[in-house]
PDB file of C-alpha atoms and ligand atoms in Angstrom:
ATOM      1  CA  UNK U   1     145.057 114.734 -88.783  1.00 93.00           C
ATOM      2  CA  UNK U   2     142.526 117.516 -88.101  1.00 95.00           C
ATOM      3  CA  UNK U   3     143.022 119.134 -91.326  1.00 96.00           C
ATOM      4  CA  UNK U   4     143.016 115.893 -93.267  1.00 96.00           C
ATOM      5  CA  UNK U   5     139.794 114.136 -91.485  1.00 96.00           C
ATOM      6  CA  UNK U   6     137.814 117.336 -92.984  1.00 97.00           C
ATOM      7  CA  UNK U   7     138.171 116.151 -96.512  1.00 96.00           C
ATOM      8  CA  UNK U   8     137.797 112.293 -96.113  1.00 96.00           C
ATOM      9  CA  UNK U   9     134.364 110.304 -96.548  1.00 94.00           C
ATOM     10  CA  UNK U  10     133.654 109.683 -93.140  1.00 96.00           C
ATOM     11  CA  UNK U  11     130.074 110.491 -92.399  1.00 95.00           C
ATOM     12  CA  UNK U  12     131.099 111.718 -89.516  1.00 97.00           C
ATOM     13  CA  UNK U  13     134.379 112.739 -87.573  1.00 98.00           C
ATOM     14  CA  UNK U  14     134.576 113.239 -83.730  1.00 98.00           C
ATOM     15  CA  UNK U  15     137.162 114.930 -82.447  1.00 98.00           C
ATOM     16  CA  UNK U  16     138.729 112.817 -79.372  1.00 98.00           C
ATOM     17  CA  UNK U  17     139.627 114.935 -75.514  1.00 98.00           C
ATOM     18  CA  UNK U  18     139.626 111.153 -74.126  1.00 98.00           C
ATOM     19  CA  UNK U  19     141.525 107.959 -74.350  1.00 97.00           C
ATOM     20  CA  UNK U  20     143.756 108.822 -77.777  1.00 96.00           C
ATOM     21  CA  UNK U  21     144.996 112.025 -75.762  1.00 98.00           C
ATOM     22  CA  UNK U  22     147.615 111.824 -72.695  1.00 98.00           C
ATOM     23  CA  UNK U  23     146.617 112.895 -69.379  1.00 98.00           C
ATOM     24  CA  UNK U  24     149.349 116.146 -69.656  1.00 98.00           C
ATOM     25  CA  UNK U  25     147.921 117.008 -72.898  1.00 98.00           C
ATOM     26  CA  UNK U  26     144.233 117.534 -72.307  1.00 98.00           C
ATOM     27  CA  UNK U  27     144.058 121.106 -72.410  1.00 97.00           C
ATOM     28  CA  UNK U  28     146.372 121.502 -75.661  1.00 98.00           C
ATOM     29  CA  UNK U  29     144.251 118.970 -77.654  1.00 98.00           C
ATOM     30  CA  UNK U  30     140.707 121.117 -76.203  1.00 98.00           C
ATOM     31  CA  UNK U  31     142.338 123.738 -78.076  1.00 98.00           C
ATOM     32  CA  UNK U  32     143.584 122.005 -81.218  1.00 98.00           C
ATOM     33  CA  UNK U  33     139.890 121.341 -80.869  1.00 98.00           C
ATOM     34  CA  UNK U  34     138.208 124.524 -81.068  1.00 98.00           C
ATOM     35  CA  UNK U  35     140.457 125.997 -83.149  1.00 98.00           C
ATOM     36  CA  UNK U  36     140.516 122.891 -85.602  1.00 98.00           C
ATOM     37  CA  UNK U  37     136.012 123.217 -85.864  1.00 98.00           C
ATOM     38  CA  UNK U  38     136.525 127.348 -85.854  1.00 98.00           C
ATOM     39  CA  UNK U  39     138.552 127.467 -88.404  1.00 98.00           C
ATOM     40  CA  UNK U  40     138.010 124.168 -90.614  1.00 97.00           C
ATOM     41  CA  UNK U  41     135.840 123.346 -93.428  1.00 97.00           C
ATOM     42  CA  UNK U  42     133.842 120.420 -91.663  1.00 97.00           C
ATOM     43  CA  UNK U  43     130.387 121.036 -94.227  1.00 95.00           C
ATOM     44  CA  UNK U  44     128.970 117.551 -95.291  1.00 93.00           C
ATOM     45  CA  UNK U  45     129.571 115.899 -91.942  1.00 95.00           C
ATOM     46  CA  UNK U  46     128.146 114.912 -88.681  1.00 97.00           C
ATOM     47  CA  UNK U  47     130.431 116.139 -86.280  1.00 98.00           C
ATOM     48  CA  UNK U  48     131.140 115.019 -82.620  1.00 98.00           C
ATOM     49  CA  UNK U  49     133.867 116.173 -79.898  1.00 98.00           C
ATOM     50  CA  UNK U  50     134.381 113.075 -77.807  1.00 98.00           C
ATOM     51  CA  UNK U  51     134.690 114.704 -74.000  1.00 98.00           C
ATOM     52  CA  UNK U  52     135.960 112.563 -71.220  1.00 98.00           C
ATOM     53  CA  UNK U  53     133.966 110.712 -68.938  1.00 98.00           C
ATOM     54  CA  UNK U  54     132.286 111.746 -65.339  1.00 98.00           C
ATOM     55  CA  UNK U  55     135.040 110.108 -63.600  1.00 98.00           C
ATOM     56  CA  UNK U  56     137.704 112.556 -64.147  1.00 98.00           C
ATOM     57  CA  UNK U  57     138.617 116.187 -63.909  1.00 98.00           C
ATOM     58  CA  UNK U  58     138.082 116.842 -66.878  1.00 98.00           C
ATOM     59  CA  UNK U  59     134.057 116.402 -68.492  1.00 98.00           C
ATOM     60  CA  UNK U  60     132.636 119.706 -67.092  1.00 98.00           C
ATOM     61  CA  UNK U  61     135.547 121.654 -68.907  1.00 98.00           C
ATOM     62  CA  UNK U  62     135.384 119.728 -72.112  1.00 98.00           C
ATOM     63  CA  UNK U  63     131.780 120.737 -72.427  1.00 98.00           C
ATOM     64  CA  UNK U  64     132.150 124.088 -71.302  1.00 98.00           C
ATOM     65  CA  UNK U  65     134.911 125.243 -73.149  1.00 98.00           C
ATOM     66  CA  UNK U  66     133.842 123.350 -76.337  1.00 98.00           C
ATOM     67  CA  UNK U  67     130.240 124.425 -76.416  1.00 98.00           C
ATOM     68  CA  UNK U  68     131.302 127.992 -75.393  1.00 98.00           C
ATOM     69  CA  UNK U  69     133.801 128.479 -78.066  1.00 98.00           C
ATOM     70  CA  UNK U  70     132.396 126.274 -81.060  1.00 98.00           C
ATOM     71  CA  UNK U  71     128.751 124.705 -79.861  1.00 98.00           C
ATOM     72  CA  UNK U  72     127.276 125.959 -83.428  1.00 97.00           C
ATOM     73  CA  UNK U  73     129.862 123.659 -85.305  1.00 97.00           C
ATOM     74  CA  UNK U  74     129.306 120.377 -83.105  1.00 98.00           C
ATOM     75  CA  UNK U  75     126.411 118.301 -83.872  1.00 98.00           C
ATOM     76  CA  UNK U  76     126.484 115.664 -81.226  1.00 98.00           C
ATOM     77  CA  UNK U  77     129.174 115.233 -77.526  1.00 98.00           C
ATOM     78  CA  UNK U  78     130.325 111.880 -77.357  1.00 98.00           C
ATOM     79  CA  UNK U  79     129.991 110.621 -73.976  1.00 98.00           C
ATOM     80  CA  UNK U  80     132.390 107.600 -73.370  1.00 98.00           C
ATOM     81  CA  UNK U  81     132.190 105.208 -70.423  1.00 98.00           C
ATOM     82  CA  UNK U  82     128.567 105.858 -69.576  1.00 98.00           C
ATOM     83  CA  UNK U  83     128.392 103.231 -66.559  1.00 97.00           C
ATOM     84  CA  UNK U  84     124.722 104.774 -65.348  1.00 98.00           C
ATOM     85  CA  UNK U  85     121.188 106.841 -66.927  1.00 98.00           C
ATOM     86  CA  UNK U  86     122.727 109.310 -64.469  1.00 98.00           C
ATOM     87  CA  UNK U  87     125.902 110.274 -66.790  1.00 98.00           C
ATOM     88  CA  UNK U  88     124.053 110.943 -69.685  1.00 98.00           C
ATOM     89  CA  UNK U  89     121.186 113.155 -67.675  1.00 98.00           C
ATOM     90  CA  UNK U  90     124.504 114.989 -66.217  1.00 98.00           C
ATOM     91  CA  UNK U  91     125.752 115.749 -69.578  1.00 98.00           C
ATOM     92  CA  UNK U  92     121.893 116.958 -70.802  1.00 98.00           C
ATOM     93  CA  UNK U  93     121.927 119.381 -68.120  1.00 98.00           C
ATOM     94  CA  UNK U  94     125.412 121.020 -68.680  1.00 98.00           C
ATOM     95  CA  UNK U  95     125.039 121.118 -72.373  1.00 98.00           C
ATOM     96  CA  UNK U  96     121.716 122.826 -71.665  1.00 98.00           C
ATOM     97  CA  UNK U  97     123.016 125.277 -69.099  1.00 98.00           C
ATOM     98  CA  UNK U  98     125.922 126.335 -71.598  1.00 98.00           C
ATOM     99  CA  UNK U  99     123.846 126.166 -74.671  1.00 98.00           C
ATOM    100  CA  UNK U 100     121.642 128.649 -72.153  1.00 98.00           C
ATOM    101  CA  UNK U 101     124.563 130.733 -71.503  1.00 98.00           C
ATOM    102  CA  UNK U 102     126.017 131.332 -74.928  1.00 98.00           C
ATOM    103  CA  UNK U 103     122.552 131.359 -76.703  1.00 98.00           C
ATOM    104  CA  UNK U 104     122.433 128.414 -78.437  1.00 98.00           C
ATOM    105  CA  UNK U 105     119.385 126.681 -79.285  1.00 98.00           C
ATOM    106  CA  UNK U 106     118.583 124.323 -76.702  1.00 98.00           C
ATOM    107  CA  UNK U 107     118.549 120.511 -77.408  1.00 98.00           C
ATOM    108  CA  UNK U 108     120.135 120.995 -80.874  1.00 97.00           C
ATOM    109  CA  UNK U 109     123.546 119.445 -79.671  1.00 98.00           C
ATOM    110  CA  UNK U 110     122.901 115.301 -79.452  1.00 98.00           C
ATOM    111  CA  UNK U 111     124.467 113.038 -77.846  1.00 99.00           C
ATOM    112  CA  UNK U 112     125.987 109.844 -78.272  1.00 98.00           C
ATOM    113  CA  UNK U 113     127.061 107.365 -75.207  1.00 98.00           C
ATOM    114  CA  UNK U 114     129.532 104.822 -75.548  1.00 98.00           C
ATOM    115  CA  UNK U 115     128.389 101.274 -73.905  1.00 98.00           C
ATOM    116  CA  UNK U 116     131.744 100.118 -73.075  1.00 98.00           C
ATOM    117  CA  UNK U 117     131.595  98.073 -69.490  1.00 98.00           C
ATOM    118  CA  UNK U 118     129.737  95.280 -67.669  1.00 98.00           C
ATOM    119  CA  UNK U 119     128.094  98.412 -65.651  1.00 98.00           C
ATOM    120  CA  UNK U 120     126.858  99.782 -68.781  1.00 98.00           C
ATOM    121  CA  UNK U 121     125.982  96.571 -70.626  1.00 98.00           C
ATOM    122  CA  UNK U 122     123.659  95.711 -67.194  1.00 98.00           C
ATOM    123  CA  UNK U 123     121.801  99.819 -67.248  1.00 98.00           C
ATOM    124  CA  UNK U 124     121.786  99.989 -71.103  1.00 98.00           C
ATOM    125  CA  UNK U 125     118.146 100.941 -70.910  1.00 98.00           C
ATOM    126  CA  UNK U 126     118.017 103.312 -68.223  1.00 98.00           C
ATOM    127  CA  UNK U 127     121.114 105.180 -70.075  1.00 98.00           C
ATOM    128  CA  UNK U 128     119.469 105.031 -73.554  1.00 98.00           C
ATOM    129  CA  UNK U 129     116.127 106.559 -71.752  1.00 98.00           C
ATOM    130  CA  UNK U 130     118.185 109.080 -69.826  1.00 98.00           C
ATOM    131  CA  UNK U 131     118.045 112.126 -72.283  1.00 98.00           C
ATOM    132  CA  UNK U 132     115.818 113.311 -75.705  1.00 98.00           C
ATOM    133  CA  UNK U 133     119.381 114.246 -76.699  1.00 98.00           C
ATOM    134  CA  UNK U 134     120.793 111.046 -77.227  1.00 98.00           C
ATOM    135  CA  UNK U 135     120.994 109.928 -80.724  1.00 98.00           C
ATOM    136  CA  UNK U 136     123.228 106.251 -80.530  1.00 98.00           C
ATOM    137  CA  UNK U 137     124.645 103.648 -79.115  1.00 98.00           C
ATOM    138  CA  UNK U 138     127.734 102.743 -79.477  1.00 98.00           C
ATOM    139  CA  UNK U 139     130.324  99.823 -78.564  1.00 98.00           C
ATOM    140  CA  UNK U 140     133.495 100.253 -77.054  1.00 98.00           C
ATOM    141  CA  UNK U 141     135.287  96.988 -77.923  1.00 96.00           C
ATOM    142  CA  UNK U 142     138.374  98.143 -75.980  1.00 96.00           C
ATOM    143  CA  UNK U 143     137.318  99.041 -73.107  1.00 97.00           C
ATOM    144  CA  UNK U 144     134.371  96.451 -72.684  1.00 97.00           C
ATOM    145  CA  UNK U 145     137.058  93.257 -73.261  1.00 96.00           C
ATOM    146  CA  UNK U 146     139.382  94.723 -70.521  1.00 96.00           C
ATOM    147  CA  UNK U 147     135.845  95.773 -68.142  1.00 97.00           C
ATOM    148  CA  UNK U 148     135.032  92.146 -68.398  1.00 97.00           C
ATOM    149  CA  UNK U 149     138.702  90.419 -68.375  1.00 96.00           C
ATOM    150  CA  UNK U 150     137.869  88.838 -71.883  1.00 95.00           C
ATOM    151  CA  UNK U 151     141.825  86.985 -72.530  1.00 93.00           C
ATOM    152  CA  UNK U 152     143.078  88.667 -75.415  1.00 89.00           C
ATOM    153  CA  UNK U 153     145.040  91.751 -76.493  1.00 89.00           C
ATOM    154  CA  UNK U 154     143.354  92.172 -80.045  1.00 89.00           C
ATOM    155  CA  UNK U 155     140.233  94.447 -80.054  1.00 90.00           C
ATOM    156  CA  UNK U 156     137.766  93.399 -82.865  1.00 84.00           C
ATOM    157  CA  UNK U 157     139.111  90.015 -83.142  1.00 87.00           C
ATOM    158  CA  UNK U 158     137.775  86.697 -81.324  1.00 90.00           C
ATOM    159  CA  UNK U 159     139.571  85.651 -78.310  1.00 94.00           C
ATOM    160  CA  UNK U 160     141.793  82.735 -78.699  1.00 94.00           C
ATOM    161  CA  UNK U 161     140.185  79.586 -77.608  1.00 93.00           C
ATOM    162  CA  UNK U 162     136.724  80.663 -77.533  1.00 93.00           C
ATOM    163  CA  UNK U 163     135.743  78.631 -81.058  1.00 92.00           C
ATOM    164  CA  UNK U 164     132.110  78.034 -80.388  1.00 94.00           C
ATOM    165  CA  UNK U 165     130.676  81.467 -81.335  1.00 92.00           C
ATOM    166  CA  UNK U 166     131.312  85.017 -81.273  1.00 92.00           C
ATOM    167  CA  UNK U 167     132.643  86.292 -78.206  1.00 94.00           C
ATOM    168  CA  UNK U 168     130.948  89.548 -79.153  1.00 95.00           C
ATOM    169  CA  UNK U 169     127.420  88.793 -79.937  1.00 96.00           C
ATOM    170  CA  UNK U 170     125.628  89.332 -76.505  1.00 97.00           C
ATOM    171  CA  UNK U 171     126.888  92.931 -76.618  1.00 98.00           C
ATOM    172  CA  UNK U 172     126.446  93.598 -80.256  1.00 98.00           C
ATOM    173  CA  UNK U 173     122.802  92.325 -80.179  1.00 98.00           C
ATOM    174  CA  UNK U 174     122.267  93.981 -76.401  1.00 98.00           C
ATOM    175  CA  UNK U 175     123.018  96.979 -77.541  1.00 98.00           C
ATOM    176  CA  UNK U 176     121.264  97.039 -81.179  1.00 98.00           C
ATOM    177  CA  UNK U 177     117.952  95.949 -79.355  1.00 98.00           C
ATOM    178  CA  UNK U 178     117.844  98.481 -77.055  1.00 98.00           C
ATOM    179  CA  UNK U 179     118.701 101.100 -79.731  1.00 98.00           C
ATOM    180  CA  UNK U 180     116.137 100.270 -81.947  1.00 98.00           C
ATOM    181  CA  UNK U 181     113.642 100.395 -78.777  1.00 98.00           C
ATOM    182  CA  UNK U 182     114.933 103.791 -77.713  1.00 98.00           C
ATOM    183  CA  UNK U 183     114.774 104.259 -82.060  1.00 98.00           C
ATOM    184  CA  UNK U 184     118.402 105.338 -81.730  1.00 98.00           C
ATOM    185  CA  UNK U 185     121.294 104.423 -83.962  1.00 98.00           C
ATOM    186  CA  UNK U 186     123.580 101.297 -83.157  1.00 98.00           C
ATOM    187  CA  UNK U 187     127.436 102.188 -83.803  1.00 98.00           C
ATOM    188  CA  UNK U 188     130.147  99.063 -83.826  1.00 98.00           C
ATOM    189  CA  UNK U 189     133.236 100.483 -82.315  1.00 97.00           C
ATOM    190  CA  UNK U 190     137.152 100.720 -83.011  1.00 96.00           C
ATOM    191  CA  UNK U 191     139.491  97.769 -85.420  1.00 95.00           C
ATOM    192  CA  UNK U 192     142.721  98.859 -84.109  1.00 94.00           C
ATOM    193  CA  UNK U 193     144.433  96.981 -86.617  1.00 94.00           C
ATOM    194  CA  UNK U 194     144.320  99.750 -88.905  1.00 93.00           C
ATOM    195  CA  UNK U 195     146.347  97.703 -91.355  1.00 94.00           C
ATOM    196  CA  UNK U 196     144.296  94.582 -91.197  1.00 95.00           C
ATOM    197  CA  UNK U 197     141.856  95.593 -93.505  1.00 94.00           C
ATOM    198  CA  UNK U 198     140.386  92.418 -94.078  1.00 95.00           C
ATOM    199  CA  UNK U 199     140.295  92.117 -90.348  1.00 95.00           C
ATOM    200  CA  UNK U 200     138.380  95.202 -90.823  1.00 96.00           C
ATOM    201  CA  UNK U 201     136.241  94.521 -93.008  1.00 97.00           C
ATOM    202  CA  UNK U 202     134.953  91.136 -91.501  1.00 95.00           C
ATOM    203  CA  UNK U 203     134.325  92.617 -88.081  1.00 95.00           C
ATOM    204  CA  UNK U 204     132.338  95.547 -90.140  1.00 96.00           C
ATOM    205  CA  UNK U 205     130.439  92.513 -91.949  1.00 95.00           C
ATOM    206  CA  UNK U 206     129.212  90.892 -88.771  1.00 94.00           C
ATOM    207  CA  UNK U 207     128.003  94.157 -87.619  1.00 96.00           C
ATOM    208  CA  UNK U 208     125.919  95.501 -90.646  1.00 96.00           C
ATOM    209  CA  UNK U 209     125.109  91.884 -90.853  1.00 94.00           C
ATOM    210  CA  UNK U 210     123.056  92.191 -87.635  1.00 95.00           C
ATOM    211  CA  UNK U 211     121.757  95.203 -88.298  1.00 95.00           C
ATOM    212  CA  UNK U 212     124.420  97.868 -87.039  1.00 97.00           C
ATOM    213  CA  UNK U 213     124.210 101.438 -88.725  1.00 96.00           C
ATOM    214  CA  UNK U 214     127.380 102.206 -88.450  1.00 97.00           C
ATOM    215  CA  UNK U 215     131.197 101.790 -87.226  1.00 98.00           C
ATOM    216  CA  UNK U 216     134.135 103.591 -86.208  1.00 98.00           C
ATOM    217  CA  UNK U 217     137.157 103.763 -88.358  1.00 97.00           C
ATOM    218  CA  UNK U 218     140.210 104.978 -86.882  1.00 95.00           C
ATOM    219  CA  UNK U 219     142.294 105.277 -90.181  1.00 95.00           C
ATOM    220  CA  UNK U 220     141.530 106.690 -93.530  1.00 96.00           C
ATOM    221  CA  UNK U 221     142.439 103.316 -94.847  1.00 95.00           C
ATOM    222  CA  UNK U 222     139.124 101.970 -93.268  1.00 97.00           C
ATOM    223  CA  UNK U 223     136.671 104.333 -94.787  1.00 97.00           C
ATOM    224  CA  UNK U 224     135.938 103.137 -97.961  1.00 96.00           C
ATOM    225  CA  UNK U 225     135.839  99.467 -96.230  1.00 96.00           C
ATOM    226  CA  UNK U 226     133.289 100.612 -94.070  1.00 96.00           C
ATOM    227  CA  UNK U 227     131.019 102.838 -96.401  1.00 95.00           C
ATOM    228  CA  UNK U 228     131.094 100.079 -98.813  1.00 94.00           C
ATOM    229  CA  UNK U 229     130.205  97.459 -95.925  1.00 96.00           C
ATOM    230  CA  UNK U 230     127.634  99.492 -94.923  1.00 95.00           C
ATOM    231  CA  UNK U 231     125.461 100.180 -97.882  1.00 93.00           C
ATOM    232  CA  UNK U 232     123.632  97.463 -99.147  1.00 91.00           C
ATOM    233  CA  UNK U 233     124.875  95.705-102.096  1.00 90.00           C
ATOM    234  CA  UNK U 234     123.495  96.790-105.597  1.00 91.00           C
ATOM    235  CA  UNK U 235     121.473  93.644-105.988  1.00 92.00           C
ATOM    236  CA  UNK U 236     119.773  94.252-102.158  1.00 93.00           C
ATOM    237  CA  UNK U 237     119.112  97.823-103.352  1.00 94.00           C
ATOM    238  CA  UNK U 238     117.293  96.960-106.555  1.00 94.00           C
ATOM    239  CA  UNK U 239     115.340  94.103-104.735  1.00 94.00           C
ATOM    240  CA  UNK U 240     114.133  96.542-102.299  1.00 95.00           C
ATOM    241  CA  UNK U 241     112.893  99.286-104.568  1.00 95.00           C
ATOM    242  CA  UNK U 242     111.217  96.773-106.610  1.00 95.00           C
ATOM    243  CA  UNK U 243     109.700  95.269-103.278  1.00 96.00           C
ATOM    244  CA  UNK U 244     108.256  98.806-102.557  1.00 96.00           C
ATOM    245  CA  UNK U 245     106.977  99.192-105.933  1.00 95.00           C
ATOM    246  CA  UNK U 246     105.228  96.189-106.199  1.00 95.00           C
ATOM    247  CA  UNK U 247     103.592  96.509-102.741  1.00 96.00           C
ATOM    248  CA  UNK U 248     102.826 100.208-103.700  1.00 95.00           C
ATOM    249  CA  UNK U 249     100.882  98.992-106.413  1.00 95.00           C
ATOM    250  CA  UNK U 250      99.088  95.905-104.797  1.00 95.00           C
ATOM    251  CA  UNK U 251      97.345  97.440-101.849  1.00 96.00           C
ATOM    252  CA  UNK U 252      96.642 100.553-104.097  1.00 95.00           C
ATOM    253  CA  UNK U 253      93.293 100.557-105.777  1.00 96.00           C
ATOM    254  CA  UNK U 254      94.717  99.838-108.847  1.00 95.00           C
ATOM    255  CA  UNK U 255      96.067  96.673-107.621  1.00 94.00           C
ATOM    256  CA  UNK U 256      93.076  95.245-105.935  1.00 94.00           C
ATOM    257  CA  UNK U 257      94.304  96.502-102.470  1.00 95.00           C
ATOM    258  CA  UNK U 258      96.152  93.053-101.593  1.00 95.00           C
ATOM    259  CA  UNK U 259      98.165  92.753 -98.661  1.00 94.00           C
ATOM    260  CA  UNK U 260     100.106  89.646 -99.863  1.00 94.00           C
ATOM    261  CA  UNK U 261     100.830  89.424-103.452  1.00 93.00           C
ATOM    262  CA  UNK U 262     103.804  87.545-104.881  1.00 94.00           C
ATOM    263  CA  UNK U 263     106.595  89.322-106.508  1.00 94.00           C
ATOM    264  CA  UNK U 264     109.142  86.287-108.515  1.00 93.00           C
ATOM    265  CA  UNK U 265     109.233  83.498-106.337  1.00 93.00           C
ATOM    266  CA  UNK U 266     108.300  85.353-103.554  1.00 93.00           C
ATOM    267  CA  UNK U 267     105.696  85.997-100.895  1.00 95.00           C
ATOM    268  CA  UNK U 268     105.532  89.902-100.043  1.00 95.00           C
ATOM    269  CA  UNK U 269     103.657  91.241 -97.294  1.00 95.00           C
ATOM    270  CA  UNK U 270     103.432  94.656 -95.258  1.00 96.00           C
ATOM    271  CA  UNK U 271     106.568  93.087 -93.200  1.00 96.00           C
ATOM    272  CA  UNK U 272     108.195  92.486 -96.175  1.00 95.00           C
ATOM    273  CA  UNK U 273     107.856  96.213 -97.004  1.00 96.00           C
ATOM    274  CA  UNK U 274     109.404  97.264 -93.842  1.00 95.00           C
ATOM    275  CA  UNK U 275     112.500  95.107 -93.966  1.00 95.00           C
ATOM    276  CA  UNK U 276     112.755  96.766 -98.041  1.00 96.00           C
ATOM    277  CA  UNK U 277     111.925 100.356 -96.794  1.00 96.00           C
ATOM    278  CA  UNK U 278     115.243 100.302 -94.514  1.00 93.00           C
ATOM    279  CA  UNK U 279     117.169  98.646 -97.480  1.00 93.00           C
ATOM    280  CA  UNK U 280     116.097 101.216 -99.731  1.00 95.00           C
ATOM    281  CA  UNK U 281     116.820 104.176 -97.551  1.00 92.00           C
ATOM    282  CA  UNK U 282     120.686 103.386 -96.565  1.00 90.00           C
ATOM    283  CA  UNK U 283     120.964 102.627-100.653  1.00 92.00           C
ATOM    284  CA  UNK U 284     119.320 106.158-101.330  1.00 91.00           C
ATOM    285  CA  UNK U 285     121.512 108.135 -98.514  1.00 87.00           C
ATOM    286  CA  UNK U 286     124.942 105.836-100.051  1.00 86.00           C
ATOM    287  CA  UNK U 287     123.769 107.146-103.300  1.00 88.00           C
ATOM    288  CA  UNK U 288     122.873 104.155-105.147  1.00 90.00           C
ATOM    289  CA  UNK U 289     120.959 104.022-108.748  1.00 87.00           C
ATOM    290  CA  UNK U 290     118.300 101.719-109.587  1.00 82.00           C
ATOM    291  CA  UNK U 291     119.564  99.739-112.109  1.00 76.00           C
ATOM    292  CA  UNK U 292     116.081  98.829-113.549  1.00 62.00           C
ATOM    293  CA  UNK U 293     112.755  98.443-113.136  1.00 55.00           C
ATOM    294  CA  UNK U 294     111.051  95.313-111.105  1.00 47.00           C
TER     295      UNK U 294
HETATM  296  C1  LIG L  12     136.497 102.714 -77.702  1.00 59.32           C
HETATM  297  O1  LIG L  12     136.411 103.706 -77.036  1.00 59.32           O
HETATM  298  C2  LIG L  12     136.775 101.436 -77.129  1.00 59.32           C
HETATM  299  O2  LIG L  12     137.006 101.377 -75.904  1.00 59.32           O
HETATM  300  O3  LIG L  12     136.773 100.443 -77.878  1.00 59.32           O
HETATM  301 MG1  LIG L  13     136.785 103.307 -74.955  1.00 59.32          MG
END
């Protein structure tokens, strides 16, 4: 699995120490680990080690050995089960003592905390705040439905019985807002039906739907689900060049400096712009043409 993630189109990879690794086996997979990012070809992707959280034996020698060994090949430590701001200021110090010790520069290594509990639901914004580091947000669908007793043993999917909404949306939309006021990404976690790809692929919509940046996939089946779910759709690309074009043009001189002008049917307007300019910039970094002009 190491060798294979390297070549797959997953923006990023992290490389799990926590819940996909038996207690007994923690030290073996730290060193599958290092050697995997010392000796792999891992260019053309974010990459994360996933450590385990404060309330085991096991964080401070995650980070150490990790950082010691390989800290110039991992972009970000993913810290699961953040309950408090005081787990993710923990992590900021230790990654900036090693960092320190091995002389590394300091801050370069990000972080991303997993929101994954009632606790961390109530102190998202103290634990967002808690570090420059940190660079997302993201859900822990597993581990959230069994911190809040939620009755139902499929992760991703609506609990039976609950048919008047989505059991998910006060997390989803806790967590996005308080990303986007930290300016942080928002990740959706885990579908551990990895062979429910329609399953997949509607829990992805509902996320990018809200405005999510992102979500796990746990089998290469998933990725080209998610990268496609993801981008915006040729015809939302092409709208939102043409948005920024036309706006461009009308508050330039040239256009008679208008703030609202119409564009089709239309009314355009510096909020308009805004909503096109994030559009525009998840079709440029999926690699989307413009398939004309406006
Ligand atoms: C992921 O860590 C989850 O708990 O869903
Ligand atoms: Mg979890």
């Amino acid at each position: 699995m190491l060798d294979k993630a390297q070549g797959l189109e997953a923006d990023e990879v992290f490389l799990d120490l926590e819940d996909a690794v038996a207690a007994d086996a923690k030290d073996q997979a730290r060193a599958n680990a290092i050697a995997a990012l010392r000796d792999g070809d891992w260019s053309g992707k974010t990459v994360a080690v996933r450590v385990n959280d404060w309330s085991t034996a096991w964080t401070h020698r995650d980070v150490v050995d990790i950082v010691t060994a390989v800290g110039n090949r991992v972009d970000c430590v993913l810290l699961p089960k953040a309950e408090s701001a005081h787990h993710v200021a923990g992590l900021d110090l230790l990654l900036t003592q090693v960092e320190k010790a091995v002389g590394l520069d300091v801050g370069r290594i990000g972080i991303e905390v997993q929101i994954e509990s009632a606790r961390s639901l109530l102190d998202i914004d103290a634990i967002a705040g808690a570090s420059t580091r940190t660079e997302a947000l993201v859900f822990g669908p597993a581990d959230f439905m069994a911190s809040i007793n939620m009755r139902t043993l499929t992760v991703g999917e609506q609990p039976p019985g609950y048919d008047v909404g989505d059991a998910y949306h006060y997390a989803l939309m806790r967590i996005l807002v308080t990303a986007r006021a930290h300016d942080l990404q928002a990740i959706d976690g885990p579908y551990l039906q990895v062979r429910d790809t329609a399953g997949f692929r509607r829990s992805a919509h509902s996320a990018a739907a809200l405005g999510y940046d992102g979500k796990w996939v746990l089998h290469p089946d998933q990725i080209a689900a998610g990268n496609e779910v993801f981008s915006p759709s040729p015809e939302d690309y092409d709208r939102a060049e043409a948005i920024l074009a036309a706006y461009d043009h009308a508050t330039s001189d040239a256009g008679g400096r208008r703030g609202a002008v119409m564009l089709g049917d239309e009314m355009i307007d510096e909020a308009s712009r805004k909503m096109a300019v994030v559009v525009a910039a998840k079709g440029r970094a999926a690699g989307l043409d413009r398939r004309g002009e406006p």
